[in-house]
CSV table of C-alpha atoms in Angstrom, one decimal:
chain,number,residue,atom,x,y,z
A,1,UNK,CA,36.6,-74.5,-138.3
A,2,UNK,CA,36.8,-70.6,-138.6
A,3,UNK,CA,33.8,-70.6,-140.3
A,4,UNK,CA,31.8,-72.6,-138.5
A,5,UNK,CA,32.8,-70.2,-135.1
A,6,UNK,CA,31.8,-67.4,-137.3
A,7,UNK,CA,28.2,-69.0,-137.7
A,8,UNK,CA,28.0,-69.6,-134.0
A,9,UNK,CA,29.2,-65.9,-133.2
A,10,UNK,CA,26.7,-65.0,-135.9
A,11,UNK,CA,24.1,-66.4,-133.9
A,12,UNK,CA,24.9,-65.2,-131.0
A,13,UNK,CA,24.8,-61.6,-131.8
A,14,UNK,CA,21.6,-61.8,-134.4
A,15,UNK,CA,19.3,-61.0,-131.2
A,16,UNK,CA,21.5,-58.0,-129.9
A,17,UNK,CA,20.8,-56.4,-133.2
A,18,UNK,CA,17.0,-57.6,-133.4
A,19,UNK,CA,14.3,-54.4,-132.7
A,20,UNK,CA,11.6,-54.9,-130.5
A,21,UNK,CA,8.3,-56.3,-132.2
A,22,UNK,CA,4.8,-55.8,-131.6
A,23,UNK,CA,5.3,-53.4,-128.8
A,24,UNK,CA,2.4,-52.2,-127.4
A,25,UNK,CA,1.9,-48.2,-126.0
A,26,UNK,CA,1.5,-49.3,-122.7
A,27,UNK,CA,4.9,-50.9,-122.9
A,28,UNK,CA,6.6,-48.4,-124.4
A,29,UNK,CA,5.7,-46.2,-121.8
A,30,UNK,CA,7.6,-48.2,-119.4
A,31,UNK,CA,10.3,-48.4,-121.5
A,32,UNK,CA,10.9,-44.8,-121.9
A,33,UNK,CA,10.3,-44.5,-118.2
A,34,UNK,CA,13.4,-46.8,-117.6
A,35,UNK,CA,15.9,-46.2,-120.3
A,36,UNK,CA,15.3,-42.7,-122.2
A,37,UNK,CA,18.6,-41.0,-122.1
A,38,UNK,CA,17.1,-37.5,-121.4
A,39,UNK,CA,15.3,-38.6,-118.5
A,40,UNK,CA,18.1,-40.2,-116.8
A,41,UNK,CA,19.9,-36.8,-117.2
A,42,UNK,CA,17.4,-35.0,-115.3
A,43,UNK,CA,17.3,-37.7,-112.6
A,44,UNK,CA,21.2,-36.9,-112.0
A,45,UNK,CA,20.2,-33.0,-111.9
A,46,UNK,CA,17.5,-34.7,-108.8
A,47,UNK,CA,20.0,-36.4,-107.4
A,48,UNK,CA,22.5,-33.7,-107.3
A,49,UNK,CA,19.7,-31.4,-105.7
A,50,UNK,CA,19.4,-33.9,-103.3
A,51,UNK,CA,22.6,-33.9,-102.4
A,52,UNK,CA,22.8,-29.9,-102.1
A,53,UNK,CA,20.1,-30.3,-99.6
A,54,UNK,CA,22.5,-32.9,-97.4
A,55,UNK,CA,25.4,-30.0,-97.6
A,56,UNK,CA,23.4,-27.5,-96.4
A,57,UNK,CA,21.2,-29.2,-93.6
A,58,UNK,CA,25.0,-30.4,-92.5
A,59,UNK,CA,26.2,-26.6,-91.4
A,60,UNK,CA,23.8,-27.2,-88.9
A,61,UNK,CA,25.8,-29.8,-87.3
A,62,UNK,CA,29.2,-27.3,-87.5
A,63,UNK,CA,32.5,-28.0,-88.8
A,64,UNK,CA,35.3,-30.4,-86.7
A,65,UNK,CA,38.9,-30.2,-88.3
A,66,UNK,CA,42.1,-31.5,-87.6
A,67,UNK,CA,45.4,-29.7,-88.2
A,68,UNK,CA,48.6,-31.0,-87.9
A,69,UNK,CA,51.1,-28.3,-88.9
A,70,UNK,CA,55.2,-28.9,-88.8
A,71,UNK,CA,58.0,-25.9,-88.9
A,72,UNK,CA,61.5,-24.8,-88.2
A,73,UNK,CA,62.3,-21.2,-87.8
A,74,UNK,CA,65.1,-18.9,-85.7
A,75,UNK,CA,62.5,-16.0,-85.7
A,76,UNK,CA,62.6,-14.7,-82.2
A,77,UNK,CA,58.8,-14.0,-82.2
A,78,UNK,CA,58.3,-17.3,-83.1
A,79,UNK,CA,60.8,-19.4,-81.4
A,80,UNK,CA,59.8,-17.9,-78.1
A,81,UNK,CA,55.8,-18.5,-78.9
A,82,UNK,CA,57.3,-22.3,-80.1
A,83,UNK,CA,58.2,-22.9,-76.4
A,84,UNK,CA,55.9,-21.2,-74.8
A,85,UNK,CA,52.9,-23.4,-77.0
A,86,UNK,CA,55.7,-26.4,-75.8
A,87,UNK,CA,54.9,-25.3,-72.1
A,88,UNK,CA,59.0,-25.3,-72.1
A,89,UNK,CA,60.1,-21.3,-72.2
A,90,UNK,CA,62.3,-20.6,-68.9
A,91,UNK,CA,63.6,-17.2,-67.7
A,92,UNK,CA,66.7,-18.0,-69.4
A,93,UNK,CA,64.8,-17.5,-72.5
A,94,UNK,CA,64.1,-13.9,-71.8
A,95,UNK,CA,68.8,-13.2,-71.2
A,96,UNK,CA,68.7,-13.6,-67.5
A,97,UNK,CA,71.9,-15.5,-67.8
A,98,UNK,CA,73.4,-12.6,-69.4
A,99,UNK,CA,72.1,-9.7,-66.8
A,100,UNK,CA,75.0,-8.6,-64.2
A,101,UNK,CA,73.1,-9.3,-61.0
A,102,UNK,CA,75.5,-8.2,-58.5
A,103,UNK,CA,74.7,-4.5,-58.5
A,104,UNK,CA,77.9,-3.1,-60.3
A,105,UNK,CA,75.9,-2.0,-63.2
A,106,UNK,CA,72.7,-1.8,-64.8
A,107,UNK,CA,71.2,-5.1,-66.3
A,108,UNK,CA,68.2,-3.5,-67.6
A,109,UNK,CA,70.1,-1.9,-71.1
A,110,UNK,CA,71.6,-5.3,-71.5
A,111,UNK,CA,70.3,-6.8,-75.0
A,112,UNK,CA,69.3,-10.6,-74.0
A,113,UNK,CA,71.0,-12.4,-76.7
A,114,UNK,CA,69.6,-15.4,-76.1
A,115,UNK,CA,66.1,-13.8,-76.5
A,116,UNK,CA,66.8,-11.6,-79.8
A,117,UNK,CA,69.3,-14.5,-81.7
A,118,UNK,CA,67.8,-17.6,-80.4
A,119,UNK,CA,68.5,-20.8,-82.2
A,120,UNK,CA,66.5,-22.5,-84.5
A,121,UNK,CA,63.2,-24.7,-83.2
A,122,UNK,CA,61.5,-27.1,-85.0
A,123,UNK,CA,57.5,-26.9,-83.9
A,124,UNK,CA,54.8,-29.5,-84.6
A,125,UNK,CA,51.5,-28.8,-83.4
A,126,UNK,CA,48.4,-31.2,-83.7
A,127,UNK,CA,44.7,-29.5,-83.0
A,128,UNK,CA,41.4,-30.0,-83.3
A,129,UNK,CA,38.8,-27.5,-83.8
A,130,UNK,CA,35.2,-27.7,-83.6
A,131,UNK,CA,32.9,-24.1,-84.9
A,132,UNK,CA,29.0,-24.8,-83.9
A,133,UNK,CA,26.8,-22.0,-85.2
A,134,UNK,CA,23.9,-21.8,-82.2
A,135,UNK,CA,22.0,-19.3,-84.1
A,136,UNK,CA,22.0,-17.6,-87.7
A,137,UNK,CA,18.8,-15.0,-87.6
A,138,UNK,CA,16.9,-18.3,-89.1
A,139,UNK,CA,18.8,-17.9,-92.7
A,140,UNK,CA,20.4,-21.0,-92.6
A,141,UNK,CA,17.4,-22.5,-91.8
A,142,UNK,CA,15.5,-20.9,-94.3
A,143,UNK,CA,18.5,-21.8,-97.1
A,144,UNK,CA,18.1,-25.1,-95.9
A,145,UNK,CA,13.8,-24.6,-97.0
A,146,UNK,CA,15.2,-23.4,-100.3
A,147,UNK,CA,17.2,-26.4,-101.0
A,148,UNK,CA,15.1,-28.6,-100.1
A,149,UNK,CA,12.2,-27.1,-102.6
A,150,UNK,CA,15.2,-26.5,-105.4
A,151,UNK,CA,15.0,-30.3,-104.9
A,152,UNK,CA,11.2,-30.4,-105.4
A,153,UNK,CA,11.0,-28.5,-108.0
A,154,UNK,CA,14.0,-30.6,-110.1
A,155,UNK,CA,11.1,-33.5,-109.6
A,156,UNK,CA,8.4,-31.3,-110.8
A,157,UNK,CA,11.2,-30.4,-114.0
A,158,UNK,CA,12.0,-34.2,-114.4
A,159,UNK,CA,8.3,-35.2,-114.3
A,160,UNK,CA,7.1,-32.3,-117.4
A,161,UNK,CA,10.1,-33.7,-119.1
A,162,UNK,CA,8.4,-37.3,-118.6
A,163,UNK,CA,5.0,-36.0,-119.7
A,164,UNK,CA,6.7,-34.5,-122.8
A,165,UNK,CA,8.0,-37.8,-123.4
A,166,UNK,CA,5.0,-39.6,-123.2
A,167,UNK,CA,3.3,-37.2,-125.2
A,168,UNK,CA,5.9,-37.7,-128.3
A,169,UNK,CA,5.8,-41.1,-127.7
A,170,UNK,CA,1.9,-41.4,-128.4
A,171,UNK,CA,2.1,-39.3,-131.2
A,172,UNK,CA,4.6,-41.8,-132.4
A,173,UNK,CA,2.7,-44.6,-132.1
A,174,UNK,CA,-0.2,-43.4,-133.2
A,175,UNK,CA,1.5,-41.7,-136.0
A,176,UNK,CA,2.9,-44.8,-137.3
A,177,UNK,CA,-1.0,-46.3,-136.8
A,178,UNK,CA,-2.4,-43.2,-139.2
A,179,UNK,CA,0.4,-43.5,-141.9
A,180,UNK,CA,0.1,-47.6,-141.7
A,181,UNK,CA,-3.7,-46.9,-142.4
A,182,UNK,CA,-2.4,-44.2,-145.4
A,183,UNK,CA,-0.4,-46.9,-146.6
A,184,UNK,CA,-3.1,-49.4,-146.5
A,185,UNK,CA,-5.6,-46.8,-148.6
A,186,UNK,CA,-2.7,-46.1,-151.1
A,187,UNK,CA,-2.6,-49.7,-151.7
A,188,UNK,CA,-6.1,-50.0,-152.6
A,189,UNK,CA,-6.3,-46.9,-154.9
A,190,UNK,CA,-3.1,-48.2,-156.7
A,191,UNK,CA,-4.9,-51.4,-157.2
A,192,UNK,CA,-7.7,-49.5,-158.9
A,193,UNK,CA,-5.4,-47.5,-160.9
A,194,UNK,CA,-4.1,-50.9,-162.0
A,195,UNK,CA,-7.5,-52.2,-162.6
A,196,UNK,CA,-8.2,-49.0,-164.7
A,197,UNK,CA,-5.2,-49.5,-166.9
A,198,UNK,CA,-6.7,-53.3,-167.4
A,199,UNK,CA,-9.9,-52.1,-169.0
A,200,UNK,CA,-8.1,-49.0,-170.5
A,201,UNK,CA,-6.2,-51.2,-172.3
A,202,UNK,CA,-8.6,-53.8,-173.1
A,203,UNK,CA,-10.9,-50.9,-174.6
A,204,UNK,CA,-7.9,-49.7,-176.6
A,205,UNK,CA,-7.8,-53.4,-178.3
A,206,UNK,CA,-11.3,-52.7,-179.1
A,207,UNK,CA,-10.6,-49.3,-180.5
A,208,UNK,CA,-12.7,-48.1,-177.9
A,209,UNK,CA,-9.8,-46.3,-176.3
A,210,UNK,CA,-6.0,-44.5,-177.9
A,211,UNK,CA,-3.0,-44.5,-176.2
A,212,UNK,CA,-3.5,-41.2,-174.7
A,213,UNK,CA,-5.8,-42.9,-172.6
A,214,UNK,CA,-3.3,-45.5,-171.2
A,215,UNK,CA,-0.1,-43.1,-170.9
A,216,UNK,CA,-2.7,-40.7,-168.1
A,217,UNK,CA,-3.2,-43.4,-166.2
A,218,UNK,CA,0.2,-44.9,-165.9
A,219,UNK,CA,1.4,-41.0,-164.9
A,220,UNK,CA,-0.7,-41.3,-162.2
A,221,UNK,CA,-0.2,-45.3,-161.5
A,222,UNK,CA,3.4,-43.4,-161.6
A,223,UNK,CA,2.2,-40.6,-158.8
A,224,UNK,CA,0.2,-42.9,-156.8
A,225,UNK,CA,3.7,-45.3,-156.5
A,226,UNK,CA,6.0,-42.3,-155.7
A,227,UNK,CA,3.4,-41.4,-152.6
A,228,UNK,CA,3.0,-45.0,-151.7
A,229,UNK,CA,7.1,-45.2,-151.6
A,230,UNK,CA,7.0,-41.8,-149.7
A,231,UNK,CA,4.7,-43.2,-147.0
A,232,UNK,CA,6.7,-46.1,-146.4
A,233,UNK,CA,10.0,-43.7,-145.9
A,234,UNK,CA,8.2,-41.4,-143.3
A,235,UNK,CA,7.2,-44.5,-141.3
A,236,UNK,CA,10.7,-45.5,-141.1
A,237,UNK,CA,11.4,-42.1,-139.9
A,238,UNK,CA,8.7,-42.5,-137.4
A,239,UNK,CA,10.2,-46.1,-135.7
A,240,UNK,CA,13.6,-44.2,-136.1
A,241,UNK,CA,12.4,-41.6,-133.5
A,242,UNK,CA,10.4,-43.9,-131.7
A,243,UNK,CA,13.7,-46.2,-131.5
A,244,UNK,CA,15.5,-42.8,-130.0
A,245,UNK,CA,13.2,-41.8,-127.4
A,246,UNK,CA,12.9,-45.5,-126.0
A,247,UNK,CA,17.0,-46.0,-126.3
A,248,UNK,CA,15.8,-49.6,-128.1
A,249,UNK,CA,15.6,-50.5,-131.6
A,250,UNK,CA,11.8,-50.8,-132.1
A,251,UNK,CA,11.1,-53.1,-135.3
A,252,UNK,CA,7.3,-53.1,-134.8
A,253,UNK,CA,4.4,-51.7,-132.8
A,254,UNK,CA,0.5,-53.0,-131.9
A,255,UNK,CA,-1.4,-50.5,-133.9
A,256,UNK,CA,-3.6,-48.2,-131.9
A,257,UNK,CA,-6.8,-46.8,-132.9
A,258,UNK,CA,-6.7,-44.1,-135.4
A,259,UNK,CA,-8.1,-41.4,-132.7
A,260,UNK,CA,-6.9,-40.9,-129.5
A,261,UNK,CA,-10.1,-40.6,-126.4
A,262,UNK,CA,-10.7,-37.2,-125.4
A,263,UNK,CA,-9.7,-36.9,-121.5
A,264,UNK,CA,-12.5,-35.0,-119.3
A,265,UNK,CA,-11.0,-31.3,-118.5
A,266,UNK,CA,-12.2,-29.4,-115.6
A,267,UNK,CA,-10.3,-26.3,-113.8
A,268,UNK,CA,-10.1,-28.0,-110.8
A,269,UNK,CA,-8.6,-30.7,-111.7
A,270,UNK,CA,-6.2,-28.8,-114.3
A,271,UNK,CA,-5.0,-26.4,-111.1
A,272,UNK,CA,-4.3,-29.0,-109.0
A,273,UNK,CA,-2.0,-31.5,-111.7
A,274,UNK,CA,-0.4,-29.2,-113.8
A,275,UNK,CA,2.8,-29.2,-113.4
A,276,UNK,CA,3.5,-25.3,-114.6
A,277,UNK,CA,0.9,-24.4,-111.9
A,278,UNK,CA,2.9,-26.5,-109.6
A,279,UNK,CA,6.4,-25.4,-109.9
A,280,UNK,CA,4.9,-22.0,-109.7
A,281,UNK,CA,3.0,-22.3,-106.3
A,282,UNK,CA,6.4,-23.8,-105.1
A,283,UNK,CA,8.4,-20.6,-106.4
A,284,UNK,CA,6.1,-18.9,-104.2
A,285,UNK,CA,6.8,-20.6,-101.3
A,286,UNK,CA,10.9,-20.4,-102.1
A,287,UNK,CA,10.2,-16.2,-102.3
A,288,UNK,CA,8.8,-16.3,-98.7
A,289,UNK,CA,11.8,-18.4,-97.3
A,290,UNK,CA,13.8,-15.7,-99.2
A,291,UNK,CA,12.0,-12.7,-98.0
A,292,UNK,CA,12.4,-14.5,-94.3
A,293,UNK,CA,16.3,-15.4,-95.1
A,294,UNK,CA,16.8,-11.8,-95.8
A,295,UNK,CA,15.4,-10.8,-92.4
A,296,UNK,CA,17.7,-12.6,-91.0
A,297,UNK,CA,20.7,-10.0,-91.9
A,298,UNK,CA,18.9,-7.8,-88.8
A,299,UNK,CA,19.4,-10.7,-86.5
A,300,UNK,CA,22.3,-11.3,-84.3
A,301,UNK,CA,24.5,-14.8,-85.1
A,302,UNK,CA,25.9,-16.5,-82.2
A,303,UNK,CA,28.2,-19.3,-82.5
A,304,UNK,CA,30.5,-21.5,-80.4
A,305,UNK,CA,33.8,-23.0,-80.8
A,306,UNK,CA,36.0,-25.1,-78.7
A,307,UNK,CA,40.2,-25.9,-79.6
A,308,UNK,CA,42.1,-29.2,-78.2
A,309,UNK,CA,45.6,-29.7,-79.2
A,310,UNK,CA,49.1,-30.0,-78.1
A,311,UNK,CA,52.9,-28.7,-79.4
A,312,UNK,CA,56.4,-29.9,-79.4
A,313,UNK,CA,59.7,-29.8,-80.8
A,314,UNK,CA,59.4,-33.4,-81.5
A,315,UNK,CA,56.4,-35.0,-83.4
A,316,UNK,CA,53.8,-36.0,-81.2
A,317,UNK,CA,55.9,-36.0,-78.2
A,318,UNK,CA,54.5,-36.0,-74.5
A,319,UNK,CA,50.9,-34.9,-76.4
A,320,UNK,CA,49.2,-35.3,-73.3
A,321,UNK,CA,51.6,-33.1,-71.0
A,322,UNK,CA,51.8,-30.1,-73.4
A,323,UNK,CA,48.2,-30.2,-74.6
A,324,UNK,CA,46.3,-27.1,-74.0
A,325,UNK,CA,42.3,-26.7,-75.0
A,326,UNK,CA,40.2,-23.3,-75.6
A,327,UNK,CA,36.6,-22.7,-75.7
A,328,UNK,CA,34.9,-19.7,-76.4
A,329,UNK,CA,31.2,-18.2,-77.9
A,330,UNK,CA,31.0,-15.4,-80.3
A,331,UNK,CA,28.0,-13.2,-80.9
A,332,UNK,CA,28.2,-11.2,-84.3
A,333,UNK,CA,25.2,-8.4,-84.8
A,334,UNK,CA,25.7,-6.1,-88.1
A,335,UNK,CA,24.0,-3.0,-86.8
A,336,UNK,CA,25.2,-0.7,-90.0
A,337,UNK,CA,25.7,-2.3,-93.5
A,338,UNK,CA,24.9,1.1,-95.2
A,339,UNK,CA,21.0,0.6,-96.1
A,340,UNK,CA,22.4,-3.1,-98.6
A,341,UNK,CA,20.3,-5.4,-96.2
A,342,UNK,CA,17.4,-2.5,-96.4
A,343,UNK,CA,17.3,-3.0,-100.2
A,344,UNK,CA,18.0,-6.3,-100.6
A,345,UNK,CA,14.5,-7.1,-98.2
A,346,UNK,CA,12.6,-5.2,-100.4
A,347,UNK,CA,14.1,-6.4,-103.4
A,348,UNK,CA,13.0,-9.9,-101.9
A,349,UNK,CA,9.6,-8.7,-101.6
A,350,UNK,CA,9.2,-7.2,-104.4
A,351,UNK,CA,10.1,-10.6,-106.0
A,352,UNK,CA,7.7,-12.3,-104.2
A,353,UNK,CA,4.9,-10.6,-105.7
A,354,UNK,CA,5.5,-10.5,-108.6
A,355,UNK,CA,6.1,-14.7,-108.1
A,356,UNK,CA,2.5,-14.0,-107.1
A,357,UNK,CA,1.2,-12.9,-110.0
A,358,UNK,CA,2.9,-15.5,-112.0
A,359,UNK,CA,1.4,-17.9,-110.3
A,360,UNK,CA,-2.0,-16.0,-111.2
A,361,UNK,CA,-0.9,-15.9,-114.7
A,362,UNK,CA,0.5,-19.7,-115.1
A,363,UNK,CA,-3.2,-20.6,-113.8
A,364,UNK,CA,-4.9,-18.2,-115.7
A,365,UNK,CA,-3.2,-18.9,-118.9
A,366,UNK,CA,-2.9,-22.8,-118.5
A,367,UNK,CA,-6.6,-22.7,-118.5
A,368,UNK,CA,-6.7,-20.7,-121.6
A,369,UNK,CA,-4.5,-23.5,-123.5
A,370,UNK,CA,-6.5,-25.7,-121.7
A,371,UNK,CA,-10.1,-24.8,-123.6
A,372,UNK,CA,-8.1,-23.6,-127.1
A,373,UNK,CA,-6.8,-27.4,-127.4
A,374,UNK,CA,-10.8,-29.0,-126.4
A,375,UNK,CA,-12.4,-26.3,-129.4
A,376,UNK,CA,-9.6,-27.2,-131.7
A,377,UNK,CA,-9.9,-31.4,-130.9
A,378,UNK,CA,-14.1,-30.5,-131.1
A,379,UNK,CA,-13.2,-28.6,-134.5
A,380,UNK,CA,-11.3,-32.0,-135.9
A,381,UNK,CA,-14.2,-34.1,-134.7
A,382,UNK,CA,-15.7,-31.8,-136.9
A,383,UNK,CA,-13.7,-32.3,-140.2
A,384,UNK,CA,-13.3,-35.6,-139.3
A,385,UNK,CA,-17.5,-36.5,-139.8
A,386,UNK,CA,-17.2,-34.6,-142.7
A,387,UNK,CA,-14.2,-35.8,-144.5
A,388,UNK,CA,-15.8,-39.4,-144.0
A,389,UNK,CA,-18.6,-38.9,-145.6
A,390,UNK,CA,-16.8,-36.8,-148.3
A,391,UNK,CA,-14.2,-40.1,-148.7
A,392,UNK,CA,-17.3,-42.6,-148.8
A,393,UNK,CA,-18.8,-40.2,-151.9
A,394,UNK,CA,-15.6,-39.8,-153.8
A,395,UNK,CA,-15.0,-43.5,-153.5
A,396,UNK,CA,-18.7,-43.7,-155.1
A,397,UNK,CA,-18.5,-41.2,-157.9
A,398,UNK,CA,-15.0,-42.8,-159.0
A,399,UNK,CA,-16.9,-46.3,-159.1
A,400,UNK,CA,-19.3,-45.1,-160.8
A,401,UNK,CA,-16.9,-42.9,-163.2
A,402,UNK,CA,-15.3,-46.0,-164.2
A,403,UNK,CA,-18.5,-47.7,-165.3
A,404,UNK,CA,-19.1,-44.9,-167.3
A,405,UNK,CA,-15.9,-44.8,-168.8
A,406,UNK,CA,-16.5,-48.6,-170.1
A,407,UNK,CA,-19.9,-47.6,-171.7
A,408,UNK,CA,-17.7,-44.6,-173.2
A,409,UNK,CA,-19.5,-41.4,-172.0
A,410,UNK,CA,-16.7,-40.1,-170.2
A,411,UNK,CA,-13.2,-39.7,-170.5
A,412,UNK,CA,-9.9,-40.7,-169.0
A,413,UNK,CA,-9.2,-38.0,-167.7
A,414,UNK,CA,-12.6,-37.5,-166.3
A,415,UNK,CA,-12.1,-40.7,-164.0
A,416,UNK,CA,-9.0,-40.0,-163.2
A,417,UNK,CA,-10.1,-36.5,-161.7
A,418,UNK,CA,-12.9,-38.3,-159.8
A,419,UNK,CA,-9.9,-40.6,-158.3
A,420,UNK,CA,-7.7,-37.4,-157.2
A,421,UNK,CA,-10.8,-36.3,-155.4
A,422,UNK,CA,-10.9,-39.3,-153.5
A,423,UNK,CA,-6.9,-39.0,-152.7
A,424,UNK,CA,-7.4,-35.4,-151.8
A,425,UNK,CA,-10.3,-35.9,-149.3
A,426,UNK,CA,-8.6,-39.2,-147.9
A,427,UNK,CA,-5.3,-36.9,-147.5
A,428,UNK,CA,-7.6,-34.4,-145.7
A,429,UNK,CA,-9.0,-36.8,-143.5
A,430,UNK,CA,-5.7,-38.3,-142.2
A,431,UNK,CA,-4.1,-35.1,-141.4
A,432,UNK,CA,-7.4,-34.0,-139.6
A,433,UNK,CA,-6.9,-37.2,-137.1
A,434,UNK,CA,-3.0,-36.8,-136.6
A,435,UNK,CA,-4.7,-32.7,-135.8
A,436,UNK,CA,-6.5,-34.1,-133.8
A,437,UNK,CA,-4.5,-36.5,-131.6
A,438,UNK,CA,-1.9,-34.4,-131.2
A,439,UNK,CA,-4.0,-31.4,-129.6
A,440,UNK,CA,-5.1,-34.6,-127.1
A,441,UNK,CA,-1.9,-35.3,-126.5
A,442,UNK,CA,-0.9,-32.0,-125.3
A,443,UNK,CA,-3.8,-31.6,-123.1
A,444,UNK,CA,-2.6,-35.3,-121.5
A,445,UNK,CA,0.5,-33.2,-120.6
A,446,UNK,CA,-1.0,-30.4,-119.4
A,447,UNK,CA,-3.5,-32.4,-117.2
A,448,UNK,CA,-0.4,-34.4,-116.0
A,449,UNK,CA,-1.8,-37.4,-117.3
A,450,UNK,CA,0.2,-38.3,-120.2
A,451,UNK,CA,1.2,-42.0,-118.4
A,452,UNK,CA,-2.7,-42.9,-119.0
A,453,UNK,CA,-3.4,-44.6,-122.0
């Protein structure tokens, strides 16, 4: 019986461990979109900034508070100010019982006990207090600006960490394509080494051939295996990262063509995507709000408040017959501040032109990067032609090496230099395309368009 549930459970869980097969770029993509762990991180850091920009467009609205405040004390200052915030002081408070009224001698010396030792009073008091600001010198407008592009640029941050993504995603995929491919040649030239060994040894039968012969090619039967077995390994590694930047095992993928497309670059286009270029124009915009929020240091603030409450000796008692309310507007103006607001103005606008420049720089410079990557992706198309045809003659002169060595006017060794040849070139010709496709993958990023396939 235990068993059996142990099959079931078995089962059950098999496809909860099961990677993802055949997946194809396009749905990768999504995928990484969705679940990739950094990318949900810098969505919190969004929301967050979104939520700054609720706290600060709220000061606009002011602040209401309610205080409800409880004490006991035989202070005179403040058992008197108790009862008068009571509405229940009397002239007895202030020792008229104790003055001698009828003329015989002078009341005023007379120390009013009753006002200097008074008994103990308990004192609640329940408020509420509203402060409005009317007008800050347009800084907390303009801090509300800032926030609100701090939250912009967090999108423009979130979105260059999605086309970074994207961009090692690709080069995933189409590095597993390129080493499936290496994998595939290895194969074949291992096959020919094993063919080779075949007529090596049935020359040696022949006495055509010595042992020599047989032992060179099984050394590099013996090489061609260990790079063959090191291929494999590195693709592993390559659906192990895949796995991590998609937060889901990935067993398989659809292969992709061995070169990624070349997308068209102009400057226009590249100025208005890139997101470097972006965040930079908006750090522009976020230096004028400061150089206008430091302005408003020289402008007057003027605020209003307003106070409704009542106090008792008892909790809450006759609220309504002791309540008392106070309204008021203030008007604050720093005229003197000792030449900080002076410097820290200038100190703004200095800042914002240097943001300037950046901003001249990012664009400058992005473009630069911009036509490096299309003269080194035209320099691999290059290498690529070539190594092709250099692959397609190696694999010629090795054929023809081998027929050669079967009429016995070459050597072993001979052949078998023929066959590194065509490992070397094929070598060079893989590691020209990955070159190649990842230079296209970083102009994708640059260009902003790393979601097109």
């Amino acid at each position: 019986m235990f068993i059996k549930r142990y099959m079931i459970l078995l089962a059950v869980a098999l496809p909860l461990f099961a990677g993802v097969k055949n997946l194809t770029l396009n749905s990768a993509i999504q995928i990484l979109k969705n679940d990739n762990l950094e990318l949900k991180i810098s969505r919190f850091n969004e929301q967050m900034k979104a939520y700054e920009v609720k706290a600060v467009e709220g000061l606009n609205y002011g602040k209401l508070d309610l205080t409800m405040t409880g004490m006991r004390s035989n202070d005179a200052l403040n058992v008197f100010g108790f009862k008068l915030q009571s509405r229940e002081a009397t002239f007895g408070d202030f020792g008229f019982a104790e003055f001698d009224m009828s003329g015989a001698t002078n009341p005023l010396p007379v120390e009013p006990k009753a006002l200097n030792y008074p008994d103990a009073r308990n004192h609640f008091q329940t408020k509420i207090s509203y402060l409005l600001p009317l007008y800050t010198g347009g800084k907390l407008t303009e801090y509300q600006n800032i926030t609100e592009s701090m939250h912009r640029m967090s999108q423009f941050d979130t979105k260059k960490l999605l086309n970074a993504k994207i961009y090692q995603t690709k080069k995933a995929f189409y590095d597993i394509s390129l080493v499936e491919n290496y994998i595939s040649n290895l194969s074949k030239i291992i096959k020919n080494i094993d063919r080779l060994e075949s007529i090596v040894k049935s020359m040696e039968t022949e006495g055509y051939a010595q042992d020599i012969d047989r032992l060179e090619v099984q050394a590099r039967s013996a090489e061609a295996q260990s790079m063959y077995n090191q291929a494999k390994l590195n693709k592993e590694l390559a659906y192990q990262f895949l796995s991590f930047l998609l937060n889901k095992e990935v067993s398989t993928i659809k292969r992709v063509r061995d070169m990624a497309p070349m997308p068209p670059v102009n400057k226009r286009d590249l100025e208005a995507n890139n997101i470097d270029i972006q965040k930079a124009l908006l750090g522009l915009e976020i230096s004028d709000m400061a150089v206008e929020a430091q302005k408003g240091n020289f402008r007057p603030e003027l605020g209003a408040f307003g106070e409704y409450g009542s106090a008792d000796n008892v909790f809450m008692n006759e609220f309504f017959d002791k309540d008392a309310y106070t309204v008021g507007v203030q008007m604050k103006w720093n005229l003197f501040s000792g030449g900080v607001d002076e410097a820290n103005l200038e100190k703004a606008k200095v800042q914002r032109m240097m943001v300037r420049d950046q901003v001249e720089l990012a664009k400058k410079g992005i473009a630069l990067k911009a036509k490096k990557l299309k003269t080194e992706v035209l320099s691999a198309n290059a290498d690529i032609r070539s190594y092709k045809k250099q692959l397609k003659f190696a694999r010629k002169v090795y054929e023809n090496y081998r027929a050669r060595y079967k009429e016995g006017i070459v050597s072993i060794s001979d052949v078998l230099i023929q066959q590194s040849k065509e490992l070397e070139v094929l070598l060079k010709l893989l590691t020209a395309k990955n070159k190649r496709n990842t230079k296209i993958f970083e102009l994708d990023s640059i260009l902003n368009r790393g979601g097109k396939v």
